[in-house]
Amino acid sequence: MSQLATSLPAYISKDVEEASETSSLEMREGFHLLVSMIQHEETRRKALQKADKGIRTSVKSNATWLRTVFVWRVSSLFITGIFDRIHQSKTLIPSNHRNDRWT
Amino acid sequence: MDVIFVPWTLCTLNAVLWQVLDSTIGLDYPTDTTFEWQSLHSAVFSTTLAFLLVFRLNRVALRWWETRRMWGVIVEQIRILVASAMEYMQHSPELRDQLVAWTLGFAVASKQLLRKDVTINLHELAGILSPDQVERMSSAKHPPLYAAGMARHVICRALRVNHEISSGEATSHSLNRQMLENNVTTLIQNIGGMERVSSTPLPLVYVAHLRTFLMIYLLSIPYLYGSSWHYWTIPNVFVLSFALLGIDGAAADCEIPFMKNRANHLDMEAYCLGAMNNVIQIMIQAKELQQQSVLQSQECSLRQTVTARP
């Protein structure tokens, strides 16, 4: 835009600059949602982060065996804290999901 | 692990009980018929169990992939709808933004519905919908349907055909409205599909039959093979129970994959976040393209002015 403005006569370049300022202002005004979304991006990201320490967050690599080791780790944690976990799973699982379980 | 813990413990305790009885009382087996029983046990139970376990795991894998596919379609339709709105609703920026906001609201509302959460966390739609709008959507009986209804209403308002617009515009508006309407319909169809998966587990008869046979098989092992395995009966039953119950446990865990705190369930937060990031990218691109076209048209008109001046 500035290249165009400098290559034109003075009375025209002034018009161009004014016009470009006006249009960019209109652009910002026309995209309220975009501005708002960018402003609140961090809030949304934090809110939508998965709360559990699942496979996706605990194992960074895509290696299948690493994921399997993670499952073993979770299983061993389950065995050590068995009663807490049973209680937790009962409180976390909604009743309609629970009816198909052994427990 | 938690899914199979009770039956696994039961089978192992049964093996321990057998071992204690055998050691203290000394169970007397009719050795001449043991082999026949073992053959029958192996042929009948193993075959039946193999069929049932494969069927169950297969059906659950299908359900899991189906739900993943439907979430993929929802994200895809959001992208298409927003990109189309950026092009065809330029004349009405406010309504265009509303359409984008309700479309993203649809994704988060779908997550809420499938999780059976009572409310939506306001922060999940920060900067997109106002707290009041989120409140109204989450308190609706079917939040995704509410969001889709709002999106459809916005489309109709933006692309209304009346006597004030030209016939060319009317044709264009009708076609664009139809296209956007189809996107909204696809969104509704896919949330419907996931609701079907969520509310309809595998018929009870399959699961009940499988589990009955599985438990009979595992509980009868010490009494049939104990005379041959002796002290190895307990670890053998422990491992065998884990292997077979684990298959059923995996199937049970993945059957309705919409819960938050399960590693194998769908990461719906990531899908919503991905859709939001895609939408931001589409909007930035649309903004830049719009700016470019405005500047190009200004440049053209200025050049015409310059050439027209004496």
GROMACS .gro file of C-alpha atoms in nm:
model
  413
    1MET     CA    1   0.000   0.000   0.000
    2SER     CA    2   0.277   0.243   0.091
    3GLN     CA    3   0.453   0.165  -0.240
    4LEU     CA    4   0.138   0.253  -0.427
    5ALA     CA    5   0.094   0.572  -0.225
    6THR     CA    6   0.449   0.696  -0.288
    7SER     CA    7   0.424   0.629  -0.662
    8LEU     CA    8   0.112   0.845  -0.693
    9PRO     CA    9   0.077   1.225  -0.689
   10ALA     CA   10   0.044   1.388  -0.345
   11TYR     CA   11  -0.327   1.466  -0.366
   12ILE     CA   12  -0.399   1.104  -0.460
   13SER     CA   13  -0.164   0.939  -0.203
   14LYS     CA   14  -0.344   1.122   0.078
   15ASP     CA   15  -0.671   0.975  -0.041
   16VAL     CA   16  -0.514   0.628  -0.055
   17GLU     CA   17  -0.376   0.649   0.297
   18GLU     CA   18  -0.705   0.768   0.436
   19ALA     CA   19  -0.889   0.502   0.245
   20SER     CA   20  -0.657   0.224   0.369
   21GLU     CA   21  -0.688   0.338   0.730
   22THR     CA   22  -1.064   0.342   0.702
   23SER     CA   23  -1.078   0.000   0.540
   24SER     CA   24  -0.848  -0.168   0.796
   25LEU     CA   25  -1.061  -0.019   1.073
   26GLU     CA   26  -1.368  -0.157   0.902
   27MET     CA   27  -1.196  -0.494   0.878
   28ARG     CA   28  -1.133  -0.501   1.252
   29GLU     CA   29  -1.486  -0.392   1.322
   30GLY     CA   30  -1.622  -0.653   1.085
   31PHE     CA   31  -1.446  -0.939   1.266
   32HIS     CA   32  -1.548  -0.898   1.627
   33LEU     CA   33  -1.565  -1.271   1.684
   34LEU     CA   34  -1.214  -1.329   1.554
   35VAL     CA   35  -1.069  -1.063   1.785
   36SER     CA   36  -1.267  -1.201   2.077
   37MET     CA   37  -1.164  -1.561   2.001
   38ILE     CA   38  -0.796  -1.469   1.983
   39GLN     CA   39  -0.820  -1.273   2.308
   40HIS     CA   40  -0.974  -1.568   2.496
   41GLU     CA   41  -0.774  -1.845   2.328
   42GLU     CA   42  -0.571  -1.929   2.639
   43THR     CA   43  -0.882  -1.948   2.860
   44ARG     CA   44  -1.046  -2.194   2.623
   45ARG     CA   45  -0.731  -2.401   2.588
   46LYS     CA   46  -0.701  -2.441   2.965
   47ALA     CA   47  -1.070  -2.525   3.002
   48LEU     CA   48  -1.059  -2.787   2.728
   49GLN     CA   49  -0.743  -2.957   2.844
   50LYS     CA   50  -0.815  -3.310   2.954
   51ALA     CA   51  -0.809  -3.329   3.332
   52ASP     CA   52  -0.683  -3.686   3.365
   53LYS     CA   53  -0.328  -3.811   3.322
   54GLY     CA   54  -0.422  -4.024   3.025
   55ILE     CA   55  -0.209  -4.185   2.759
   56ARG     CA   56  -0.217  -3.875   2.541
   57THR     CA   57  -0.066  -3.648   2.804
   58SER     CA   58   0.165  -3.896   2.976
   59VAL     CA   59   0.330  -4.053   2.673
   60LYS     CA   60   0.463  -3.797   2.430
   61SER     CA   61   0.603  -4.047   2.185
   62ASN     CA   62   0.386  -4.242   1.947
   63ALA     CA   63   0.577  -4.564   2.016
   64THR     CA   64   0.325  -4.840   2.071
   65TRP     CA   65   0.538  -5.013   2.331
   66LEU     CA   66   0.576  -4.700   2.534
   67ARG     CA   67   0.200  -4.672   2.540
   68THR     CA   68   0.175  -5.033   2.652
   69VAL     CA   69   0.422  -4.966   2.932
   70PHE     CA   70   0.201  -4.676   3.032
   71VAL     CA   71  -0.097  -4.911   3.054
   72TRP     CA   72   0.108  -5.144   3.277
   73ARG     CA   73   0.197  -4.848   3.496
   74VAL     CA   74  -0.166  -4.748   3.529
   75SER     CA   75  -0.253  -5.109   3.614
   76SER     CA   76   0.014  -5.125   3.882
   77LEU     CA   77  -0.112  -4.799   4.025
   78PHE     CA   78  -0.455  -4.952   4.031
   79ILE     CA   79  -0.338  -5.252   4.228
   80THR     CA   80  -0.156  -5.038   4.486
   81GLY     CA   81  -0.445  -4.804   4.542
   82ILE     CA   82  -0.720  -5.054   4.477
   83PHE     CA   83  -0.987  -4.942   4.719
   84ASP     CA   84  -0.949  -4.573   4.642
   85ARG     CA   85  -0.975  -4.641   4.272
   86ILE     CA   86  -1.284  -4.858   4.305
   87HIS     CA   87  -1.452  -4.585   4.503
   88GLN     CA   88  -1.339  -4.322   4.253
   89SER     CA   89  -1.455  -4.517   3.950
   90LYS     CA   90  -1.795  -4.567   4.108
   91THR     CA   91  -1.834  -4.199   4.168
   92LEU     CA   92  -1.701  -4.096   3.826
   93ILE     CA   93  -1.896  -4.339   3.612
   94PRO     CA   94  -2.254  -4.226   3.547
   95SER     CA   95  -2.514  -4.486   3.637
   96ASN     CA   96  -2.617  -4.555   3.279
   97HIS     CA   97  -2.256  -4.644   3.191
   98ARG     CA   98  -2.206  -4.852   3.502
   99ASN     CA   99  -2.479  -5.107   3.438
  100ASP     CA  100  -2.265  -5.296   3.189
  101ARG     CA  101  -1.975  -5.345   3.426
  102TRP     CA  102  -1.887  -5.636   3.646
  103THR     CA  103  -1.863  -5.422   3.956
  104MET     CA  104  -0.808  -5.332   3.527
  105ASP     CA  105  -1.090  -5.194   3.741
  106VAL     CA  106  -1.345  -5.342   3.500
  107ILE     CA  107  -1.226  -5.701   3.552
  108PHE     CA  108  -1.100  -5.677   3.908
  109VAL     CA  109  -1.393  -5.855   4.078
  110PRO     CA  110  -1.421  -6.162   3.850
  111TRP     CA  111  -1.042  -6.189   3.828
  112THR     CA  112  -1.011  -6.197   4.207
  113LEU     CA  113  -1.298  -6.445   4.230
  114CYS     CA  114  -1.135  -6.688   3.986
  115THR     CA  115  -0.799  -6.664   4.162
  116LEU     CA  116  -0.955  -6.713   4.507
  117ASN     CA  117  -1.138  -7.017   4.369
  118ALA     CA  118  -0.801  -7.162   4.261
  119VAL     CA  119  -0.655  -7.086   4.605
  120LEU     CA  120  -0.955  -7.251   4.771
  121TRP     CA  121  -0.909  -7.560   4.558
  122GLN     CA  122  -0.541  -7.571   4.651
  123VAL     CA  123  -0.618  -7.538   5.021
  124LEU     CA  124  -0.881  -7.814   5.001
  125ASP     CA  125  -0.650  -8.040   4.804
  126SER     CA  126  -0.365  -7.984   5.049
  127THR     CA  127  -0.571  -8.030   5.367
  128ILE     CA  128  -0.839  -8.284   5.276
  129GLY     CA  129  -0.682  -8.438   4.968
  130LEU     CA  130  -0.939  -8.436   4.687
  131ASP     CA  131  -0.976  -8.775   4.534
  132TYR     CA  132  -1.010  -8.763   4.156
  133PRO     CA  133  -1.136  -9.042   3.935
  134THR     CA  134  -0.825  -9.038   3.715
  135ASP     CA  135  -0.976  -9.257   3.441
  136THR     CA  136  -1.243  -8.997   3.346
  137THR     CA  137  -1.040  -8.678   3.403
  138PHE     CA  138  -0.893  -8.678   3.055
  139GLU     CA  139  -1.238  -8.711   2.894
  140TRP     CA  140  -1.368  -8.420   3.099
  141GLN     CA  141  -1.067  -8.213   3.007
  142SER     CA  142  -1.125  -8.280   2.635
  143LEU     CA  143  -1.492  -8.192   2.662
  144HIS     CA  144  -1.412  -7.880   2.861
  145SER     CA  145  -1.157  -7.769   2.608
  146ALA     CA  146  -1.369  -7.841   2.300
  147VAL     CA  147  -1.700  -7.696   2.418
  148PHE     CA  148  -1.593  -7.401   2.626
  149SER     CA  149  -1.289  -7.291   2.429
  150THR     CA  150  -1.475  -7.288   2.098
  151THR     CA  151  -1.779  -7.110   2.235
  152LEU     CA  152  -1.566  -6.857   2.419
  153ALA     CA  153  -1.349  -6.787   2.118
  154PHE     CA  154  -1.654  -6.708   1.903
  155LEU     CA  155  -1.819  -6.493   2.167
  156LEU     CA  156  -1.507  -6.299   2.260
  157VAL     CA  157  -1.415  -6.226   1.899
  158PHE     CA  158  -1.768  -6.116   1.823
  159ARG     CA  159  -1.785  -5.888   2.125
  160LEU     CA  160  -1.447  -5.726   2.065
  161ASN     CA  161  -1.525  -5.682   1.696
  162ARG     CA  162  -1.859  -5.514   1.761
  163VAL     CA  163  -1.705  -5.278   2.016
  164ALA     CA  164  -1.419  -5.185   1.782
  165LEU     CA  165  -1.678  -5.104   1.515
  166ARG     CA  166  -1.873  -4.885   1.756
  167TRP     CA  167  -1.554  -4.705   1.865
  168TRP     CA  168  -1.448  -4.629   1.508
  169GLU     CA  169  -1.799  -4.525   1.416
  170THR     CA  170  -1.808  -4.264   1.692
  171ARG     CA  171  -1.461  -4.143   1.597
  172ARG     CA  172  -1.572  -4.112   1.236
  173MET     CA  173  -1.880  -3.915   1.337
  174TRP     CA  174  -1.672  -3.673   1.543
  175GLY     CA  175  -1.445  -3.635   1.241
  176VAL     CA  176  -1.746  -3.549   1.026
  177ILE     CA  177  -1.863  -3.290   1.281
  178VAL     CA  178  -1.523  -3.115   1.280
  179GLU     CA  179  -1.513  -3.135   0.900
  180GLN     CA  180  -1.862  -2.988   0.863
  181ILE     CA  181  -1.775  -2.705   1.103
  182ARG     CA  182  -1.476  -2.618   0.885
  183ILE     CA  183  -1.685  -2.627   0.567
  184LEU     CA  184  -1.970  -2.428   0.719
  185VAL     CA  185  -1.743  -2.155   0.857
  186ALA     CA  186  -1.540  -2.128   0.536
  187SER     CA  187  -1.861  -2.101   0.332
  188ALA     CA  188  -2.004  -1.843   0.570
  189MET     CA  189  -1.689  -1.632   0.534
  190GLU     CA  190  -1.747  -1.614   0.159
  191TYR     CA  191  -2.124  -1.604   0.125
  192MET     CA  192  -2.224  -1.399   0.428
  193GLN     CA  193  -1.980  -1.111   0.387
  194HIS     CA  194  -2.270  -0.870   0.345
  195SER     CA  195  -2.378  -0.935   0.702
  196PRO     CA  196  -2.071  -0.960   0.933
  197GLU     CA  197  -2.273  -0.968   1.254
  198LEU     CA  198  -2.486  -1.262   1.146
  199ARG     CA  199  -2.183  -1.436   0.996
  200ASP     CA  200  -2.007  -1.415   1.335
  201GLN     CA  201  -2.319  -1.544   1.508
  202LEU     CA  202  -2.330  -1.843   1.275
  203VAL     CA  203  -1.965  -1.924   1.346
  204ALA     CA  204  -2.022  -1.887   1.720
  205TRP     CA  205  -2.326  -2.117   1.726
  206THR     CA  206  -2.146  -2.372   1.509
  207LEU     CA  207  -1.864  -2.392   1.762
  208GLY     CA  208  -2.125  -2.395   2.036
  209PHE     CA  209  -2.267  -2.704   1.867
  210ALA     CA  210  -1.937  -2.892   1.910
  211VAL     CA  211  -1.907  -2.811   2.281
  212ALA     CA  212  -2.278  -2.883   2.335
  213SER     CA  213  -2.233  -3.223   2.169
  214LYS     CA  214  -1.955  -3.302   2.413
  215GLN     CA  215  -2.181  -3.199   2.700
  216LEU     CA  216  -2.468  -3.414   2.577
  217LEU     CA  217  -2.256  -3.724   2.522
  218ARG     CA  218  -2.087  -3.688   2.860
  219LYS     CA  219  -2.426  -3.624   3.022
  220ASP     CA  220  -2.281  -3.317   3.195
  221VAL     CA  221  -2.542  -3.095   3.353
  222THR     CA  222  -2.378  -2.767   3.250
  223ILE     CA  223  -2.116  -2.637   3.010
  224ASN     CA  224  -1.804  -2.476   3.153
  225LEU     CA  225  -1.831  -2.112   3.044
  226HIS     CA  226  -1.456  -2.095   2.984
  227GLU     CA  227  -1.483  -2.358   2.712
  228LEU     CA  228  -1.668  -2.106   2.495
  229ALA     CA  229  -1.491  -1.794   2.620
  230GLY     CA  230  -1.485  -1.525   2.354
  231ILE     CA  231  -1.730  -1.717   2.136
  232LEU     CA  232  -2.070  -1.713   2.306
  233SER     CA  233  -2.179  -1.488   2.590
  234PRO     CA  234  -2.238  -1.649   2.935
  235ASP     CA  235  -2.608  -1.590   2.888
  236GLN     CA  236  -2.610  -1.769   2.553
  237VAL     CA  237  -2.409  -2.061   2.696
  238GLU     CA  238  -2.648  -2.079   2.989
  239ARG     CA  239  -2.951  -2.092   2.762
  240MET     CA  240  -2.790  -2.354   2.541
  241SER     CA  241  -2.675  -2.581   2.823
  242SER     CA  242  -3.011  -2.563   2.998
  243ALA     CA  243  -3.193  -2.679   2.684
  244LYS     CA  244  -3.310  -3.041   2.684
  245HIS     CA  245  -3.095  -3.112   2.380
  246PRO     CA  246  -2.812  -2.851   2.370
  247PRO     CA  247  -2.669  -2.944   2.026
  248LEU     CA  248  -3.014  -2.919   1.872
  249TYR     CA  249  -3.053  -2.575   2.030
  250ALA     CA  250  -2.721  -2.460   1.882
  251ALA     CA  251  -2.810  -2.604   1.542
  252GLY     CA  252  -3.148  -2.431   1.556
  253MET     CA  253  -2.982  -2.098   1.631
  254ALA     CA  254  -2.735  -2.150   1.347
  255ARG     CA  255  -3.018  -2.228   1.106
  256HIS     CA  256  -3.210  -1.922   1.220
  257VAL     CA  257  -2.905  -1.701   1.162
  258ILE     CA  258  -2.858  -1.848   0.812
  259CYS     CA  259  -3.221  -1.774   0.726
  260ARG     CA  260  -3.192  -1.417   0.852
  261ALA     CA  261  -2.870  -1.347   0.664
  262LEU     CA  262  -2.980  -1.502   0.338
  263ARG     CA  263  -3.342  -1.397   0.338
  264VAL     CA  264  -3.504  -1.356  -0.001
  265ASN     CA  265  -3.750  -1.068  -0.029
  266HIS     CA  266  -3.863  -0.801  -0.275
  267GLU     CA  267  -3.582  -0.564  -0.170
  268ILE     CA  268  -3.308  -0.769  -0.334
  269SER     CA  269  -3.244  -0.833  -0.701
  270SER     CA  270  -3.335  -1.160  -0.870
  271GLY     CA  271  -2.966  -1.247  -0.909
  272GLU     CA  272  -2.904  -1.200  -0.540
  273ALA     CA  273  -3.218  -1.395  -0.459
  274THR     CA  274  -3.097  -1.693  -0.661
  275SER     CA  275  -2.753  -1.672  -0.501
  276HIS     CA  276  -2.900  -1.645  -0.151
  277SER     CA  277  -3.128  -1.943  -0.209
  278LEU     CA  278  -2.842  -2.163  -0.328
  279ASN     CA  279  -2.610  -2.058  -0.046
  280ARG     CA  280  -2.880  -2.103   0.215
  281GLN     CA  281  -2.950  -2.453   0.087
  282MET     CA  282  -2.579  -2.539   0.103
  283LEU     CA  283  -2.534  -2.407   0.458
  284GLU     CA  284  -2.857  -2.575   0.562
  285ASN     CA  285  -2.717  -2.908   0.440
  286ASN     CA  286  -2.409  -2.858   0.660
  287VAL     CA  287  -2.627  -2.797   0.965
  288THR     CA  288  -2.833  -3.107   0.881
  289THR     CA  289  -2.517  -3.319   0.862
  290LEU     CA  290  -2.413  -3.194   1.206
  291ILE     CA  291  -2.748  -3.300   1.350
  292GLN     CA  292  -2.731  -3.640   1.181
  293ASN     CA  293  -2.392  -3.714   1.331
  294ILE     CA  294  -2.480  -3.617   1.685
  295GLY     CA  295  -2.785  -3.839   1.642
  296GLY     CA  296  -2.558  -4.128   1.544
  297MET     CA  297  -2.345  -4.082   1.852
  298GLU     CA  298  -2.649  -4.064   2.077
  299ARG     CA  299  -2.756  -4.398   1.932
  300VAL     CA  300  -2.420  -4.551   2.027
  301SER     CA  301  -2.435  -4.391   2.370
  302SER     CA  302  -2.782  -4.511   2.455
  303THR     CA  303  -2.769  -4.860   2.303
  304PRO     CA  304  -2.507  -5.101   2.439
  305LEU     CA  305  -2.456  -5.444   2.286
  306PRO     CA  306  -2.769  -5.657   2.351
  307LEU     CA  307  -2.757  -5.802   2.700
  308VAL     CA  308  -2.801  -6.157   2.580
  309TYR     CA  309  -2.461  -6.159   2.406
  310VAL     CA  310  -2.280  -6.015   2.707
  311ALA     CA  311  -2.467  -6.228   2.960
  312HIS     CA  312  -2.404  -6.548   2.762
  313LEU     CA  313  -2.036  -6.467   2.717
  314ARG     CA  314  -1.981  -6.384   3.081
  315THR     CA  315  -2.170  -6.691   3.201
  316PHE     CA  316  -1.955  -6.921   2.987
  317LEU     CA  317  -1.641  -6.730   3.077
  318MET     CA  318  -1.701  -6.765   3.450
  319ILE     CA  319  -1.799  -7.134   3.425
  320TYR     CA  320  -1.484  -7.198   3.222
  321LEU     CA  321  -1.250  -7.015   3.457
  322LEU     CA  322  -1.406  -7.144   3.779
  323SER     CA  323  -1.399  -7.505   3.660
  324ILE     CA  324  -1.031  -7.501   3.560
  325PRO     CA  325  -0.887  -7.589   3.906
  326TYR     CA  326  -1.125  -7.887   3.944
  327LEU     CA  327  -1.034  -8.031   3.604
  328TYR     CA  328  -0.666  -7.948   3.567
  329GLY     CA  329  -0.566  -7.917   3.931
  330SER     CA  330  -0.464  -8.282   3.958
  331SER     CA  331  -0.212  -8.227   3.676
  332TRP     CA  332  -0.093  -7.875   3.761
  333HIS     CA  333  -0.083  -7.898   4.144
  334TYR     CA  334   0.069  -7.580   4.287
  335TRP     CA  335   0.089  -7.425   3.942
  336THR     CA  336  -0.289  -7.412   3.933
  337ILE     CA  337  -0.302  -7.077   4.115
  338PRO     CA  338  -0.063  -6.884   3.886
  339ASN     CA  339  -0.206  -7.055   3.579
  340VAL     CA  340  -0.561  -6.956   3.668
  341PHE     CA  341  -0.441  -6.606   3.758
  342VAL     CA  342  -0.281  -6.555   3.415
  343LEU     CA  343  -0.554  -6.730   3.218
  344SER     CA  344  -0.826  -6.526   3.390
  345PHE     CA  345  -0.642  -6.205   3.318
  346ALA     CA  346  -0.603  -6.299   2.952
  347LEU     CA  347  -0.966  -6.389   2.891
  348LEU     CA  348  -1.131  -6.140   3.124
  349GLY     CA  349  -0.902  -5.872   2.981
  350ILE     CA  350  -1.058  -5.916   2.638
  351ASP     CA  351  -1.405  -5.869   2.780
  352GLY     CA  352  -1.277  -5.583   2.998
  353ALA     CA  353  -1.131  -5.403   2.695
  354ALA     CA  354  -1.461  -5.446   2.513
  355ALA     CA  355  -1.661  -5.315   2.812
  356ASP     CA  356  -1.429  -5.016   2.848
  357CYS     CA  357  -1.457  -4.907   2.485
  358GLU     CA  358  -1.826  -4.983   2.433
  359ILE     CA  359  -1.950  -4.630   2.509
  360PRO     CA  360  -1.637  -4.419   2.461
  361PHE     CA  361  -1.756  -4.080   2.581
  362MET     CA  362  -1.636  -4.051   2.941
  363LYS     CA  363  -1.380  -3.798   3.054
  364ASN     CA  364  -1.151  -3.994   3.281
  365ARG     CA  365  -1.085  -4.301   3.066
  366ALA     CA  366  -0.766  -4.321   2.860
  367ASN     CA  367  -0.933  -4.521   2.580
  368HIS     CA  368  -1.228  -4.290   2.535
  369LEU     CA  369  -1.260  -4.021   2.269
  370ASP     CA  370  -1.067  -3.704   2.341
  371MET     CA  371  -1.361  -3.476   2.265
  372GLU     CA  372  -1.192  -3.174   2.424
  373ALA     CA  373  -0.913  -3.203   2.168
  374TYR     CA  374  -1.165  -3.225   1.883
  375CYS     CA  375  -1.345  -2.910   2.004
  376LEU     CA  376  -1.016  -2.727   2.048
  377GLY     CA  377  -0.900  -2.841   1.704
  378ALA     CA  378  -1.221  -2.714   1.546
  379MET     CA  379  -1.180  -2.377   1.721
  380ASN     CA  380  -0.821  -2.343   1.599
  381ASN     CA  381  -0.932  -2.429   1.246
  382VAL     CA  382  -1.204  -2.165   1.265
  383ILE     CA  383  -0.957  -1.900   1.380
  384GLN     CA  384  -0.733  -1.985   1.086
  385ILE     CA  385  -1.024  -1.969   0.840
  386MET     CA  386  -1.136  -1.633   0.979
  387ILE     CA  387  -0.787  -1.482   0.966
  388GLN     CA  388  -0.754  -1.596   0.607
  389ALA     CA  389  -1.097  -1.455   0.520
  390LYS     CA  390  -1.007  -1.125   0.682
  391GLU     CA  391  -0.682  -1.103   0.485
  392LEU     CA  392  -0.855  -1.194   0.160
  393GLN     CA  393  -1.124  -0.937   0.223
  394GLN     CA  394  -0.863  -0.671   0.294
  395GLN     CA  395  -0.675  -0.764  -0.021
  396SER     CA  396  -0.985  -0.742  -0.237
  397VAL     CA  397  -1.081  -0.404  -0.085
  398LEU     CA  398  -0.734  -0.267  -0.146
  399GLN     CA  399  -0.726  -0.405  -0.499
  400SER     CA  400  -1.058  -0.244  -0.582
  401GLN     CA  401  -0.939   0.087  -0.433
  402GLU     CA  402  -0.618   0.064  -0.632
  403CYS     CA  403  -0.814   0.005  -0.951
  404SER     CA  404  -1.047   0.296  -0.889
  405LEU     CA  405  -0.756   0.526  -0.804
  406ARG     CA  406  -0.569   0.428  -1.119
  407GLN     CA  407  -0.883   0.497  -1.318
  408THR     CA  408  -0.906   0.838  -1.148
  409VAL     CA  409  -0.541   0.914  -1.228
  410THR     CA  410  -0.577   0.818  -1.592
  411ALA     CA  411  -0.905   1.008  -1.625
  412ARG     CA  412  -0.751   1.335  -1.493
  413PRO     CA  413  -0.609   1.569  -1.759
   0.00000   0.00000   0.00000
